[in-house]
Amino acid sequence: MVHVNSNYLKLKAGYLFPEIARRVNAFTAKSTNLPLIRLGIGDVTEPLPKACRDAMKLAIDEMGTHNGFHGYGPEQGYAWLREVIAKEDFQSRGCEVSAEEIFVSDGSKCDSSNILDILGERNKIAVTDPVYPVYVDSNVMAGRTGDAAGHGRYEELIYLPINADNGFEAQIPTEKVDLIYLCYPNNPTGAVATKDQLQNWVNYANENRALILFDAAYEAFIQDKDLPHSIFEIEGARTCAIEFRSFSKNAGFTGIRCAYTIIPKTLYGQSSNEKIDLWGLWNRRQSTKFNGVNYVVQRGAQAVYSSEGKSQIASLVDFYMKNASIIRRELLAAGLTVYGGKHAPYVWIKTPSGIDSWAFFDQLLEKAYVVGTPGSGFGYAGEGYFRLSAFNSRENVITAMNRISSL
Ligand SMILES: *Cc1c(COP(=O)(O)O)cnc(C)c1O
């Protein structure tokens, strides 16, 4: 019989979203007249921006002509897309990132998992707790975490708690680690990192020759001009960081699929004692295992940077951030303690004392018909917290808040 990858068997049973679905189904089977409002899973709800749709319609018609047909494209993405990304997202903000350092892909979820392909097995890995589950589970699948320990943790991972006690700021590890996952603005807590905080991480990484994997999927939601959108705004990041970006949350591409990863050409790892450039390895990996994002979608992504695209995306972000501010305002008025929601589409709620994350989930489900996400599902240190997402219609957000307020 064929052997399976036994690392998969170490994954936590009853993973978060299936468990949420199970409880929701059990509840709706019993009763309900009111429709449920889902502020749980982090998927966008507003339609695609017109600029992107128009660009994709043109591109699909082009594909119907002999002259405009495109077969396999470059595995790294079309030059016109990589160039506009480098210019608009980095050079215009004073970051030294070139088009060649941008690898266009079909998602940050896959990029942040696939990156393990080019990294060795013996790295010491640090993650925040709570954390986007993909970083942990992809390492489990790759056999990089050791066995499951208590509280849904893994023996060989280093957990950096982020909670109200430390202002949701991950503390620099006291030991030497090789690989650090950071996500700012943060999913699930909605926390942000200042330039000084990121500078401390970059300094630590350069001193310890560590690599930072920086997930900036929510950078578009930052409202304060002084907060960094990219790790490459930080001096020294070009020798210690890879950044993941996505069109999923700013442009509503969760169903269209387009993202990109930045690997500076100045970034090195080691094999035995030899210095190896990571750009070269990732380029090799992508050329072998990936055949590029489809032409039509890349034209849609390019339109994100047109003047109409920019203004339509700004309106989308404003819309969701207004939702977030309504959620914050109403929950505060209801006497809850809330964090996040100012530079991220997530509001992170402290559950009332004596009520754990899942009990709070059950209360909101059964009494307010509102579905959120228990903080404990994102890690042991997320216990006692609860995430509500601002990705929904204004009407649903207002109705959900009215229902919660009247509890
Ligand atoms: C939504 C999200 C992404 C984007 O993933 P895609 O695969 O590009 O849709 C990346 N990181 C985090 C933390 C997210 O929440």
PDB file of N, CA and C in Angstrom, residues 34-120:
ATOM      1  N   LEU A  34     -35.149  34.101  12.334  1.00  0.00           N
ATOM      2  CA  LEU A  34     -34.324  35.187  11.831  1.00  0.00           C
ATOM      3  C   LEU A  34     -33.173  34.629  10.995  1.00  0.00           C
ATOM      4  N   PRO A  35     -32.857  35.291   9.888  1.00  0.00           N
ATOM      5  CA  PRO A  35     -31.695  34.803   9.138  1.00  0.00           C
ATOM      6  C   PRO A  35     -30.397  35.082   9.903  1.00  0.00           C
ATOM      7  N   LEU A  36     -29.463  34.140   9.815  1.00  0.00           N
ATOM      8  CA  LEU A  36     -28.159  34.311  10.451  1.00  0.00           C
ATOM      9  C   LEU A  36     -27.377  35.387   9.716  1.00  0.00           C
ATOM     10  N   ILE A  37     -26.540  36.113  10.460  1.00  0.00           N
ATOM     11  CA  ILE A  37     -25.614  37.047   9.822  1.00  0.00           C
ATOM     12  C   ILE A  37     -24.202  36.544  10.098  1.00  0.00           C
ATOM     13  N   ARG A  38     -23.477  36.339   9.027  1.00  0.00           N
ATOM     14  CA  ARG A  38     -22.143  35.752   9.165  1.00  0.00           C
ATOM     15  C   ARG A  38     -21.060  36.817   9.142  1.00  0.00           C
ATOM     16  N   LEU A  39     -20.460  37.006  10.295  1.00  0.00           N
ATOM     17  CA  LEU A  39     -19.312  37.921  10.382  1.00  0.00           C
ATOM     18  C   LEU A  39     -18.096  37.089  10.802  1.00  0.00           C
ATOM     19  N   GLY A  40     -18.054  35.905  10.235  1.00  0.00           N
ATOM     20  CA  GLY A  40     -17.029  34.943  10.636  1.00  0.00           C
ATOM     21  C   GLY A  40     -15.862  34.874   9.668  1.00  0.00           C
ATOM     22  N   ILE A  41     -15.988  34.046   8.665  1.00  0.00           N
ATOM     23  CA  ILE A  41     -14.879  33.815   7.733  1.00  0.00           C
ATOM     24  C   ILE A  41     -14.492  35.108   7.018  1.00  0.00           C
ATOM     25  N   GLY A  42     -13.206  35.335   6.836  1.00  0.00           N
ATOM     26  CA  GLY A  42     -12.709  36.577   6.249  1.00  0.00           C
ATOM     27  C   GLY A  42     -12.784  36.614   4.742  1.00  0.00           C
ATOM     28  N   ASP A  43     -13.994  36.612   4.207  1.00  0.00           N
ATOM     29  CA  ASP A  43     -14.134  36.761   2.756  1.00  0.00           C
ATOM     30  C   ASP A  43     -14.868  38.070   2.471  1.00  0.00           C
ATOM     31  N   VAL A  44     -14.468  38.724   1.392  1.00  0.00           N
ATOM     32  CA  VAL A  44     -15.105  39.989   1.034  1.00  0.00           C
ATOM     33  C   VAL A  44     -16.514  39.723   0.504  1.00  0.00           C
ATOM     34  N   THR A  45     -17.334  40.781   0.485  1.00  0.00           N
ATOM     35  CA  THR A  45     -18.725  40.610   0.077  1.00  0.00           C
ATOM     36  C   THR A  45     -19.146  41.579  -1.033  1.00  0.00           C
ATOM     37  N   GLU A  46     -18.404  42.676  -1.212  1.00  0.00           N
ATOM     38  CA  GLU A  46     -18.790  43.676  -2.209  1.00  0.00           C
ATOM     39  C   GLU A  46     -18.363  43.218  -3.608  1.00  0.00           C
ATOM     40  N   PRO A  47     -19.130  43.634  -4.650  1.00  0.00           N
ATOM     41  CA  PRO A  47     -18.790  43.227  -6.020  1.00  0.00           C
ATOM     42  C   PRO A  47     -17.433  43.761  -6.483  1.00  0.00           C
ATOM     43  N   LEU A  48     -16.914  43.140  -7.524  1.00  0.00           N
ATOM     44  CA  LEU A  48     -15.618  43.528  -8.101  1.00  0.00           C
ATOM     45  C   LEU A  48     -15.648  44.962  -8.619  1.00  0.00           C
ATOM     46  N   PRO A  49     -14.551  45.694  -8.477  1.00  0.00           N
ATOM     47  CA  PRO A  49     -14.479  47.056  -9.019  1.00  0.00           C
ATOM     48  C   PRO A  49     -14.672  47.051 -10.536  1.00  0.00           C
ATOM     49  N   LYS A  50     -15.359  48.091 -11.037  1.00  0.00           N
ATOM     50  CA  LYS A  50     -15.675  48.172 -12.460  1.00  0.00           C
ATOM     51  C   LYS A  50     -14.407  48.209 -13.311  1.00  0.00           C
ATOM     52  N   ALA A  51     -13.396  48.944 -12.861  1.00  0.00           N
ATOM     53  CA  ALA A  51     -12.157  49.046 -13.642  1.00  0.00           C
ATOM     54  C   ALA A  51     -11.567  47.652 -13.899  1.00  0.00           C
ATOM     55  N   CYS A  52     -11.620  46.798 -12.905  1.00  0.00           N
ATOM     56  CA  CYS A  52     -11.060  45.444 -13.046  1.00  0.00           C
ATOM     57  C   CYS A  52     -11.932  44.594 -13.966  1.00  0.00           C
ATOM     58  N   ARG A  53     -13.241  44.728 -13.813  1.00  0.00           N
ATOM     59  CA  ARG A  53     -14.148  43.964 -14.684  1.00  0.00           C
ATOM     60  C   ARG A  53     -13.977  44.382 -16.135  1.00  0.00           C
ATOM     61  N   ASP A  54     -13.907  45.696 -16.381  1.00  0.00           N
ATOM     62  CA  ASP A  54     -13.745  46.180 -17.754  1.00  0.00           C
ATOM     63  C   ASP A  54     -12.449  45.645 -18.359  1.00  0.00           C
ATOM     64  N   ALA A  55     -11.386  45.683 -17.588  1.00  0.00           N
ATOM     65  CA  ALA A  55     -10.084  45.211 -18.099  1.00  0.00           C
ATOM     66  C   ALA A  55     -10.151  43.723 -18.413  1.00  0.00           C
ATOM     67  N   MET A  56     -10.833  42.971 -17.583  1.00  0.00           N
ATOM     68  CA  MET A  56     -10.911  41.520 -17.808  1.00  0.00           C
ATOM     69  C   MET A  56     -11.804  41.200 -19.004  1.00  0.00           C
ATOM     70  N   LYS A  57     -12.881  42.013 -19.211  1.00  0.00           N
ATOM     71  CA  LYS A  57     -13.752  41.790 -20.373  1.00  0.00           C
ATOM     72  C   LYS A  57     -12.970  42.032 -21.667  1.00  0.00           C
ATOM     73  N   LEU A  58     -12.214  43.120 -21.674  1.00  0.00           N
ATOM     74  CA  LEU A  58     -11.387  43.411 -22.857  1.00  0.00           C
ATOM     75  C   LEU A  58     -10.406  42.271 -23.105  1.00  0.00           C
ATOM     76  N   ALA A  59      -9.804  41.794 -22.016  1.00  0.00           N
ATOM     77  CA  ALA A  59      -8.774  40.756 -22.142  1.00  0.00           C
ATOM     78  C   ALA A  59      -9.374  39.456 -22.665  1.00  0.00           C
ATOM     79  N   ILE A  60     -10.575  39.141 -22.242  1.00  0.00           N
ATOM     80  CA  ILE A  60     -11.164  37.866 -22.695  1.00  0.00           C
ATOM     81  C   ILE A  60     -11.503  37.978 -24.181  1.00  0.00           C
ATOM     82  N   ASP A  61     -11.918  39.186 -24.635  1.00  0.00           N
ATOM     83  CA  ASP A  61     -12.195  39.362 -26.066  1.00  0.00           C
ATOM     84  C   ASP A  61     -10.909  39.306 -26.889  1.00  0.00           C
ATOM     85  N   GLU A  62      -9.851  39.888 -26.328  1.00  0.00           N
ATOM     86  CA  GLU A  62      -8.536  39.805 -26.979  1.00  0.00           C
ATOM     87  C   GLU A  62      -8.133  38.340 -27.183  1.00  0.00           C
ATOM     88  N   MET A  63      -8.416  37.529 -26.189  1.00  0.00           N
ATOM     89  CA  MET A  63      -8.053  36.106 -26.245  1.00  0.00           C
ATOM     90  C   MET A  63      -8.807  35.375 -27.363  1.00  0.00           C
ATOM     91  N   GLY A  64      -9.909  35.990 -27.829  1.00  0.00           N
ATOM     92  CA  GLY A  64     -10.690  35.387 -28.909  1.00  0.00           C
ATOM     93  C   GLY A  64     -10.185  35.762 -30.292  1.00  0.00           C
ATOM     94  N   THR A  65      -9.054  36.448 -30.361  1.00  0.00           N
ATOM     95  CA  THR A  65      -8.484  36.835 -31.662  1.00  0.00           C
ATOM     96  C   THR A  65      -7.115  36.173 -31.838  1.00  0.00           C
ATOM     97  N   HIS A  66      -6.705  36.011 -33.096  1.00  0.00           N
ATOM     98  CA  HIS A  66      -5.381  35.422 -33.330  1.00  0.00           C
ATOM     99  C   HIS A  66      -4.267  36.301 -32.782  1.00  0.00           C
ATOM    100  N   ASN A  67      -4.427  37.610 -32.980  1.00  0.00           N
ATOM    101  CA  ASN A  67      -3.372  38.519 -32.522  1.00  0.00           C
ATOM    102  C   ASN A  67      -3.304  38.651 -31.015  1.00  0.00           C
ATOM    103  N   GLY A  68      -4.462  38.588 -30.395  1.00  0.00           N
ATOM    104  CA  GLY A  68      -4.511  38.865 -28.959  1.00  0.00           C
ATOM    105  C   GLY A  68      -4.483  37.623 -28.094  1.00  0.00           C
ATOM    106  N   PHE A  69      -4.421  36.462 -28.723  1.00  0.00           N
ATOM    107  CA  PHE A  69      -4.416  35.229 -27.931  1.00  0.00           C
ATOM    108  C   PHE A  69      -3.126  35.109 -27.115  1.00  0.00           C
ATOM    109  N   HIS A  70      -3.271  34.682 -25.885  1.00  0.00           N
ATOM    110  CA  HIS A  70      -2.108  34.431 -25.035  1.00  0.00           C
ATOM    111  C   HIS A  70      -2.161  33.002 -24.511  1.00  0.00           C
ATOM    112  N   GLY A  71      -1.103  32.264 -24.723  1.00  0.00           N
ATOM    113  CA  GLY A  71      -0.997  30.923 -24.139  1.00  0.00           C
ATOM    114  C   GLY A  71      -0.282  31.023 -22.804  1.00  0.00           C
ATOM    115  N   TYR A  72       0.608  30.095 -22.556  1.00  0.00           N
ATOM    116  CA  TYR A  72       1.390  30.174 -21.320  1.00  0.00           C
ATOM    117  C   TYR A  72       2.074  31.534 -21.233  1.00  0.00           C
ATOM    118  N   GLY A  73       1.970  32.155 -20.088  1.00  0.00           N
ATOM    119  CA  GLY A  73       2.698  33.414 -19.875  1.00  0.00           C
ATOM    120  C   GLY A  73       3.944  33.134 -19.054  1.00  0.00           C
ATOM    121  N   PRO A  74       4.685  34.188 -18.727  1.00  0.00           N
ATOM    122  CA  PRO A  74       5.855  33.986 -17.868  1.00  0.00           C
ATOM    123  C   PRO A  74       5.414  33.461 -16.492  1.00  0.00           C
ATOM    124  N   GLU A  75       6.151  32.510 -15.954  1.00  0.00           N
ATOM    125  CA  GLU A  75       5.774  31.941 -14.651  1.00  0.00           C
ATOM    126  C   GLU A  75       5.773  33.008 -13.559  1.00  0.00           C
ATOM    127  N   GLN A  76       6.578  34.035 -13.744  1.00  0.00           N
ATOM    128  CA  GLN A  76       6.719  35.090 -12.714  1.00  0.00           C
ATOM    129  C   GLN A  76       5.659  36.179 -12.845  1.00  0.00           C
ATOM    130  N   GLY A  77       4.884  36.139 -13.903  1.00  0.00           N
ATOM    131  CA  GLY A  77       3.898  37.199 -14.158  1.00  0.00           C
ATOM    132  C   GLY A  77       4.356  38.045 -15.335  1.00  0.00           C
ATOM    133  N   TYR A  78       3.402  38.730 -15.987  1.00  0.00           N
ATOM    134  CA  TYR A  78       3.753  39.593 -17.114  1.00  0.00           C
ATOM    135  C   TYR A  78       4.531  40.809 -16.624  1.00  0.00           C
ATOM    136  N   ALA A  79       5.496  41.221 -17.446  1.00  0.00           N
ATOM    137  CA  ALA A  79       6.351  42.361 -17.068  1.00  0.00           C
ATOM    138  C   ALA A  79       5.521  43.607 -16.784  1.00  0.00           C
ATOM    139  N   TRP A  80       4.463  43.858 -17.607  1.00  0.00           N
ATOM    140  CA  TRP A  80       3.675  45.077 -17.377  1.00  0.00           C
ATOM    141  C   TRP A  80       3.009  45.097 -16.009  1.00  0.00           C
ATOM    142  N   LEU A  81       2.646  43.930 -15.491  1.00  0.00           N
ATOM    143  CA  LEU A  81       2.042  43.908 -14.154  1.00  0.00           C
ATOM    144  C   LEU A  81       3.118  44.070 -13.076  1.00  0.00           C
ATOM    145  N   ARG A  82       4.227  43.357 -13.235  1.00  0.00           N
ATOM    146  CA  ARG A  82       5.304  43.448 -12.233  1.00  0.00           C
ATOM    147  C   ARG A  82       5.841  44.877 -12.159  1.00  0.00           C
ATOM    148  N   GLU A  83       5.902  45.531 -13.326  1.00  0.00           N
ATOM    149  CA  GLU A  83       6.434  46.904 -13.337  1.00  0.00           C
ATOM    150  C   GLU A  83       5.504  47.885 -12.627  1.00  0.00           C
ATOM    151  N   VAL A  84       4.203  47.749 -12.911  1.00  0.00           N
ATOM    152  CA  VAL A  84       3.289  48.716 -12.268  1.00  0.00           C
ATOM    153  C   VAL A  84       3.221  48.461 -10.756  1.00  0.00           C
ATOM    154  N   ILE A  85       3.327  47.213 -10.352  1.00  0.00           N
ATOM    155  CA  ILE A  85       3.335  46.892  -8.909  1.00  0.00           C
ATOM    156  C   ILE A  85       4.568  47.529  -8.260  1.00  0.00           C
ATOM    157  N   ALA A  86       5.732  47.304  -8.873  1.00  0.00           N
ATOM    158  CA  ALA A  86       6.980  47.829  -8.287  1.00  0.00           C
ATOM    159  C   ALA A  86       6.898  49.343  -8.154  1.00  0.00           C
ATOM    160  N   LYS A  87       6.364  49.987  -9.191  1.00  0.00           N
ATOM    161  CA  LYS A  87       6.315  51.442  -9.189  1.00  0.00           C
ATOM    162  C   LYS A  87       5.297  51.955  -8.167  1.00  0.00           C
ATOM    163  N   GLU A  88       4.075  51.425  -8.235  1.00  0.00           N
ATOM    164  CA  GLU A  88       2.977  52.002  -7.444  1.00  0.00           C
ATOM    165  C   GLU A  88       2.998  51.572  -5.976  1.00  0.00           C
ATOM    166  N   ASP A  89       3.332  50.316  -5.730  1.00  0.00           N
ATOM    167  CA  ASP A  89       3.248  49.845  -4.342  1.00  0.00           C
ATOM    168  C   ASP A  89       4.555  50.048  -3.573  1.00  0.00           C
ATOM    169  N   PHE A  90       5.663  50.234  -4.278  1.00  0.00           N
ATOM    170  CA  PHE A  90       6.949  50.294  -3.574  1.00  0.00           C
ATOM    171  C   PHE A  90       7.748  51.542  -3.891  1.00  0.00           C
ATOM    172  N   GLN A  91       8.134  51.718  -5.168  1.00  0.00           N
ATOM    173  CA  GLN A  91       9.009  52.850  -5.483  1.00  0.00           C
ATOM    174  C   GLN A  91       8.356  54.176  -5.097  1.00  0.00           C
ATOM    175  N   SER A  92       7.036  54.280  -5.318  1.00  0.00           N
ATOM    176  CA  SER A  92       6.352  55.532  -4.973  1.00  0.00           C
ATOM    177  C   SER A  92       6.334  55.774  -3.467  1.00  0.00           C
ATOM    178  N   ARG A  93       6.570  54.737  -2.676  1.00  0.00           N
ATOM    179  CA  ARG A  93       6.630  54.896  -1.218  1.00  0.00           C
ATOM    180  C   ARG A  93       8.073  54.912  -0.731  1.00  0.00           C
ATOM    181  N   GLY A  94       9.004  55.029  -1.680  1.00  0.00           N
ATOM    182  CA  GLY A  94      10.410  55.111  -1.301  1.00  0.00           C
ATOM    183  C   GLY A  94      11.062  53.765  -1.015  1.00  0.00           C
ATOM    184  N   CYS A  95      10.425  52.665  -1.430  1.00  0.00           N
ATOM    185  CA  CYS A  95      11.027  51.342  -1.189  1.00  0.00           C
ATOM    186  C   CYS A  95      11.782  50.912  -2.429  1.00  0.00           C
ATOM    187  N   GLU A  96      12.941  50.327  -2.171  1.00  0.00           N
ATOM    188  CA  GLU A  96      13.770  49.870  -3.278  1.00  0.00           C
ATOM    189  C   GLU A  96      13.352  48.439  -3.646  1.00  0.00           C
ATOM    190  N   VAL A  97      12.315  48.317  -4.480  1.00  0.00           N
ATOM    191  CA  VAL A  97      11.883  46.988  -4.928  1.00  0.00           C
ATOM    192  C   VAL A  97      11.774  47.062  -6.448  1.00  0.00           C
ATOM    193  N   SER A  98      12.398  46.134  -7.145  1.00  0.00           N
ATOM    194  CA  SER A  98      12.351  46.175  -8.611  1.00  0.00           C
ATOM    195  C   SER A  98      11.300  45.195  -9.133  1.00  0.00           C
ATOM    196  N   ALA A  99      10.904  45.419 -10.382  1.00  0.00           N
ATOM    197  CA  ALA A  99       9.895  44.550 -11.005  1.00  0.00           C
ATOM    198  C   ALA A  99      10.334  43.089 -10.982  1.00  0.00           C
ATOM    199  N   GLU A 100      11.617  42.866 -11.179  1.00  0.00           N
ATOM    200  CA  GLU A 100      12.144  41.486 -11.198  1.00  0.00           C
ATOM    201  C   GLU A 100      11.994  40.777  -9.859  1.00  0.00           C
ATOM    202  N   GLU A 101      11.883  41.552  -8.812  1.00  0.00           N
ATOM    203  CA  GLU A 101      11.788  40.949  -7.472  1.00  0.00           C
ATOM    204  C   GLU A 101      10.346  40.581  -7.115  1.00  0.00           C
ATOM    205  N   ILE A 102       9.424  40.867  -8.051  1.00  0.00           N
ATOM    206  CA  ILE A 102       8.011  40.582  -7.813  1.00  0.00           C
ATOM    207  C   ILE A 102       7.586  39.318  -8.551  1.00  0.00           C
ATOM    208  N   PHE A 103       7.021  38.385  -7.828  1.00  0.00           N
ATOM    209  CA  PHE A 103       6.535  37.139  -8.416  1.00  0.00           C
ATOM    210  C   PHE A 103       5.015  37.119  -8.281  1.00  0.00           C
ATOM    211  N   VAL A 104       4.333  37.208  -9.422  1.00  0.00           N
ATOM    212  CA  VAL A 104       2.869  37.220  -9.408  1.00  0.00           C
ATOM    213  C   VAL A 104       2.371  35.782  -9.232  1.00  0.00           C
ATOM    214  N   SER A 105       1.322  35.630  -8.439  1.00  0.00           N
ATOM    215  CA  SER A 105       0.837  34.273  -8.158  1.00  0.00           C
ATOM    216  C   SER A 105      -0.682  34.262  -8.058  1.00  0.00           C
ATOM    217  N   ASP A 106      -1.225  33.089  -7.797  1.00  0.00           N
ATOM    218  CA  ASP A 106      -2.682  32.980  -7.667  1.00  0.00           C
ATOM    219  C   ASP A 106      -3.132  33.032  -6.213  1.00  0.00           C
ATOM    220  N   GLY A 107      -2.282  33.484  -5.310  1.00  0.00           N
ATOM    221  CA  GLY A 107      -2.746  33.678  -3.943  1.00  0.00           C
ATOM    222  C   GLY A 107      -1.629  33.730  -2.927  1.00  0.00           C
ATOM    223  N   SER A 108      -1.868  34.504  -1.888  1.00  0.00           N
ATOM    224  CA  SER A 108      -0.889  34.574  -0.799  1.00  0.00           C
ATOM    225  C   SER A 108      -0.960  33.346   0.096  1.00  0.00           C
ATOM    226  N   LYS A 109      -2.134  32.726   0.129  1.00  0.00           N
ATOM    227  CA  LYS A 109      -2.243  31.522   0.944  1.00  0.00           C
ATOM    228  C   LYS A 109      -1.274  30.479   0.414  1.00  0.00           C
ATOM    229  N   CYS A 110      -1.289  30.285  -0.922  1.00  0.00           N
ATOM    230  CA  CYS A 110      -0.365  29.291  -1.489  1.00  0.00           C
ATOM    231  C   CYS A 110       1.075  29.760  -1.380  1.00  0.00           C
ATOM    232  N   ASP A 111       1.340  31.050  -1.636  1.00  0.00           N
ATOM    233  CA  ASP A 111       2.724  31.525  -1.555  1.00  0.00           C
ATOM    234  C   ASP A 111       3.296  31.334  -0.154  1.00  0.00           C
ATOM    235  N   SER A 112       2.485  31.694   0.855  1.00  0.00           N
ATOM    236  CA  SER A 112       3.028  31.612   2.215  1.00  0.00           C
ATOM    237  C   SER A 112       3.208  30.159   2.653  1.00  0.00           C
ATOM    238  N   SER A 113       2.533  29.231   1.995  1.00  0.00           N
ATOM    239  CA  SER A 113       2.766  27.799   2.260  1.00  0.00           C
ATOM    240  C   SER A 113       3.908  27.270   1.399  1.00  0.00           C
ATOM    241  N   ASN A 114       3.878  27.636   0.115  1.00  0.00           N
ATOM    242  CA  ASN A 114       4.864  27.085  -0.826  1.00  0.00           C
ATOM    243  C   ASN A 114       6.286  27.536  -0.548  1.00  0.00           C
ATOM    244  N   ILE A 115       6.420  28.666   0.115  1.00  0.00           N
ATOM    245  CA  ILE A 115       7.757  29.197   0.377  1.00  0.00           C
ATOM    246  C   ILE A 115       8.607  28.182   1.146  1.00  0.00           C
ATOM    247  N   LEU A 116       7.928  27.281   1.873  1.00  0.00           N
ATOM    248  CA  LEU A 116       8.665  26.265   2.636  1.00  0.00           C
ATOM    249  C   LEU A 116       9.460  25.343   1.728  1.00  0.00           C
ATOM    250  N   ASP A 117       9.050  25.238   0.463  1.00  0.00           N
ATOM    251  CA  ASP A 117       9.776  24.426  -0.521  1.00  0.00           C
ATOM    252  C   ASP A 117      11.252  24.796  -0.607  1.00  0.00           C
ATOM    253  N   ILE A 118      11.546  26.099  -0.466  1.00  0.00           N
ATOM    254  CA  ILE A 118      12.936  26.525  -0.672  1.00  0.00           C
ATOM    255  C   ILE A 118      13.672  26.723   0.655  1.00  0.00           C
ATOM    256  N   LEU A 119      13.018  26.391   1.755  1.00  0.00           N
ATOM    257  CA  LEU A 119      13.660  26.574   3.065  1.00  0.00           C
ATOM    258  C   LEU A 119      13.960  25.206   3.683  1.00  0.00           C
ATOM    259  N   GLY A 120      15.059  25.147   4.445  1.00  0.00           N
ATOM    260  CA  GLY A 120      15.521  23.873   4.996  1.00  0.00           C
ATOM    261  C   GLY A 120      14.654  23.362   6.128  1.00  0.00           C
TER     262      GLY A 120
END
